[in-house]
Amino acid sequence: MKLLVIGATRGTGKHVVDQALERGHEVTVLVRDPAKLQASPKLRVVQGDGRNLADVEKAVQGQDAVITCIGASQLKTAEFLVSTSARPLVEAMTKHGVKRLLLLSTAGAGDSAGMMKWVFPLIRLLARPVYQTIFEDKDRAEAIITATGLDWTLVRPPRLTDAPRVGRYQTKPSQGGGGFASISRADLATFMLDEAEKGQWIRGAPFVWT
């Protein structure tokens, strides 16, 4: 497949890129700083900002699917990075006929706000403003994407870890209870690539954990 990965220089996005290349996919990344990526024959780097429509269009054209893993790079500031990037992405994908979109969201976003029983509602209520902004940012991005005609999947993991990949995961609709589950970023990347290839959760919002 031809895959565009946004948010590719760290965290889950970096794992998505590495594993996609392992699988033989042709990967394009949209990054502000290409120096943060290791060169690869099947890796196409487009320098630009995910909030800039012209940059996004250059990266989107000709892709089979888009995986966006944008998140807060630090907890010192609160920015609406995910939702402000969602609007130009949706516009570019619609213009260029690219239908498949996977968004890395979070358990507790959108209509899954109560899924973790008291855990996530308490976080949303009591956490410092930066955490509240992260949830609101995901809420806004989900609303933008689900209002489109794209073949979207909202990926809602619980707590993310940097544990090694074990190559397995579990999924279920994210409106049910989730307890104190977790998943490594590497295994979450495996799920996102499996889903890009198989499309079992099109227009769905799975809770993914190990």
C-alpha positions as semicolon CSV with decimal commas, in nm:
position;residue;x (nm);y (nm);z (nm)
1;M;0,000;0,000;0,000
2;K;0,091;0,366;-0,031
3;L;0,059;0,508;0,320
4;L;0,086;0,863;0,447
5;V;0,183;0,889;0,813
6;I;0,143;1,220;0,994
7;G;0,304;1,254;1,335
8;A;0,581;1,015;1,231
9;T;0,889;1,130;1,422
10;R;0,811;0,991;1,767
11;G;0,583;0,769;1,973
12;T;0,327;0,554;1,797
13;G;0,380;0,728;1,465
14;K;0,746;0,630;1,454
15;H;0,651;0,267;1,520
16;V;0,391;0,287;1,242
17;V;0,656;0,405;0,995
18;D;0,911;0,143;1,097
19;Q;0,662;-0,144;1,084
20;A;0,505;-0,025;0,758
21;L;0,846;-0,030;0,594
22;E;0,907;-0,379;0,738
23;R;0,586;-0,490;0,567
24;G;0,699;-0,351;0,235
25;H;0,460;-0,057;0,212
26;E;0,555;0,266;0,037
27;V;0,549;0,525;0,312
28;T;0,521;0,902;0,287
29;V;0,566;1,117;0,596
30;L;0,478;1,481;0,644
31;V;0,722;1,632;0,893
32;R;0,850;1,973;0,988
33;D;1,205;1,848;1,049
34;P;1,322;1,571;0,810
35;A;1,645;1,534;1,010
36;K;1,448;1,346;1,275
37;L;1,392;1,053;1,036
38;Q;1,632;0,787;0,916
39;A;1,652;0,762;0,537
40;S;1,504;0,457;0,368
41;P;1,457;0,365;-0,001
42;K;1,080;0,329;0,043
43;L;1,037;0,635;0,262
44;R;0,928;0,959;0,095
45;V;0,966;1,266;0,312
46;V;0,754;1,576;0,255
47;Q;0,864;1,871;0,462
48;G;0,576;2,078;0,586
49;D;0,319;2,146;0,855
50;G;0,006;1,935;0,902
51;R;-0,193;2,251;0,964
52;N;-0,104;2,394;0,623
53;L;-0,336;2,282;0,343
54;A;-0,079;2,319;0,064
55;D;0,171;2,104;0,251
56;V;-0,090;1,841;0,328
57;E;-0,205;1,824;-0,032
58;K;0,149;1,751;-0,152
59;A;0,168;1,457;0,086
60;V;-0,187;1,321;0,037
61;Q;-0,195;1,289;-0,342
62;G;-0,177;0,929;-0,464
63;Q;-0,204;0,764;-0,122
64;D;-0,414;0,457;-0,043
65;A;-0,458;0,548;0,323
66;V;-0,361;0,808;0,581
67;I;-0,261;0,732;0,939
68;T;-0,240;1,035;1,165
69;C;-0,068;0,999;1,502
70;I;-0,037;1,364;1,599
71;G;-0,023;1,424;1,973
72;A;0,101;1,672;2,228
73;S;0,481;1,679;2,210
74;Q;0,512;1,797;2,567
75;L;0,294;1,874;2,867
76;K;0,416;2,231;2,916
77;T;0,172;2,388;2,672
78;A;-0,179;2,310;2,561
79;E;-0,234;2,328;2,186
80;F;-0,514;2,200;1,965
81;L;-0,273;2,027;1,726
82;V;-0,492;1,730;1,635
83;S;-0,808;1,919;1,548
84;T;-0,636;2,205;1,367
85;S;-0,460;1,945;1,153
86;A;-0,780;1,749;1,092
87;R;-0,951;2,021;0,887
88;P;-0,685;2,059;0,613
89;L;-0,634;1,682;0,609
90;V;-1,002;1,614;0,547
91;E;-1,011;1,885;0,280
92;A;-0,703;1,748;0,102
93;M;-0,823;1,386;0,117
94;T;-1,166;1,480;-0,018
95;K;-1,015;1,686;-0,300
96;H;-0,775;1,413;-0,409
97;G;-1,007;1,116;-0,365
98;V;-0,822;0,946;-0,078
99;K;-1,087;0,775;0,136
100;R;-0,916;0,574;0,410
101;L;-0,820;0,756;0,731
102;L;-0,709;0,627;1,069
103;L;-0,690;0,875;1,357
104;L;-0,502;0,801;1,677
105;S;-0,744;0,929;1,939
106;T;-0,774;0,814;2,301
107;A;-1,004;0,619;2,528
108;G;-1,229;0,872;2,691
109;A;-1,272;1,088;2,381
110;G;-1,602;1,147;2,205
111;D;-1,881;0,905;2,291
112;S;-1,639;0,691;2,494
113;A;-1,609;0,954;2,767
114;G;-1,755;0,725;3,031
115;M;-1,598;0,397;2,919
116;M;-1,328;0,386;3,185
117;K;-1,589;0,405;3,460
118;W;-1,467;0,675;3,696
119;V;-1,106;0,693;3,575
120;F;-1,127;0,909;3,264
121;P;-1,418;1,128;3,379
122;L;-1,213;1,205;3,690
123;I;-0,907;1,289;3,482
124;R;-1,113;1,518;3,261
125;L;-1,261;1,689;3,565
126;L;-0,954;1,731;3,784
127;A;-0,648;1,722;3,559
128;R;-0,453;2,033;3,490
129;P;-0,559;2,236;3,184
130;V;-0,310;2,074;2,946
131;Y;-0,473;1,732;2,992
132;Q;-0,817;1,881;2,953
133;T;-0,702;2,041;2,630
134;I;-0,573;1,706;2,501
135;F;-0,916;1,547;2,549
136;E;-1,098;1,844;2,399
137;D;-0,857;1,842;2,104
138;K;-0,934;1,474;2,035
139;D;-1,308;1,542;2,074
140;R;-1,294;1,818;1,814
141;A;-1,086;1,612;1,571
142;E;-1,322;1,315;1,599
143;A;-1,621;1,540;1,530
144;I;-1,455;1,688;1,221
145;I;-1,365;1,348;1,080
146;T;-1,691;1,164;1,153
147;A;-1,887;1,439;0,976
148;T;-1,718;1,349;0,645
149;G;-1,778;1,080;0,386
150;L;-1,434;0,932;0,444
151;D;-1,375;0,571;0,550
152;W;-1,249;0,664;0,893
153;T;-1,145;0,466;1,199
154;L;-1,102;0,634;1,538
155;V;-0,841;0,437;1,731
156;R;-0,897;0,474;2,106
157;P;-0,622;0,314;2,316
158;P;-0,594;0,335;2,696
159;R;-0,264;0,411;2,870
160;L;0,029;0,386;2,628
161;T;0,364;0,236;2,726
162;D;0,708;0,197;2,569
163;A;0,719;-0,177;2,633
164;P;0,853;-0,403;2,354
165;R;0,616;-0,526;2,085
166;V;0,454;-0,858;2,168
167;G;0,259;-0,881;1,842
168;R;-0,089;-0,920;1,983
169;Y;-0,377;-0,698;2,090
170;Q;-0,748;-0,708;2,170
171;T;-1,025;-0,488;2,035
172;K;-1,384;-0,407;2,119
173;P;-1,623;-0,116;2,069
174;S;-1,506;0,171;2,286
175;Q;-1,837;0,247;2,452
176;G;-1,798;-0,041;2,701
177;G;-1,591;-0,051;3,019
178;G;-1,213;-0,051;2,990
179;G;-1,076;-0,075;3,343
180;F;-0,705;-0,001;3,382
181;A;-0,585;-0,153;3,055
182;S;-0,275;-0,050;2,861
183;I;-0,098;-0,118;2,532
184;S;0,252;-0,052;2,407
185;R;0,298;0,202;2,131
186;A;0,461;-0,069;1,920
187;D;0,160;-0,302;1,949
188;L;-0,078;-0,014;1,883
189;A;0,114;0,056;1,562
190;T;0,070;-0,309;1,466
191;F;-0,306;-0,276;1,509
192;M;-0,320;0,045;1,305
193;L;-0,135;-0,116;1,015
194;D;-0,347;-0,431;1,033
195;E;-0,656;-0,212;1,025
196;A;-0,525;-0,008;0,731
197;E;-0,475;-0,331;0,540
198;K;-0,794;-0,517;0,640
199;G;-1,051;-0,246;0,714
200;Q;-1,241;-0,431;0,987
201;W;-1,333;-0,113;1,179
202;I;-1,434;0,124;0,899
203;R;-1,653;0,398;1,049
204;G;-1,588;0,247;1,390
205;A;-1,404;0,346;1,705
206;P;-1,228;0,046;1,858
207;F;-1,079;0,030;2,205
208;V;-0,742;-0,145;2,160
209;W;-0,545;-0,303;2,444
210;T;-0,324;-0,601;2,529
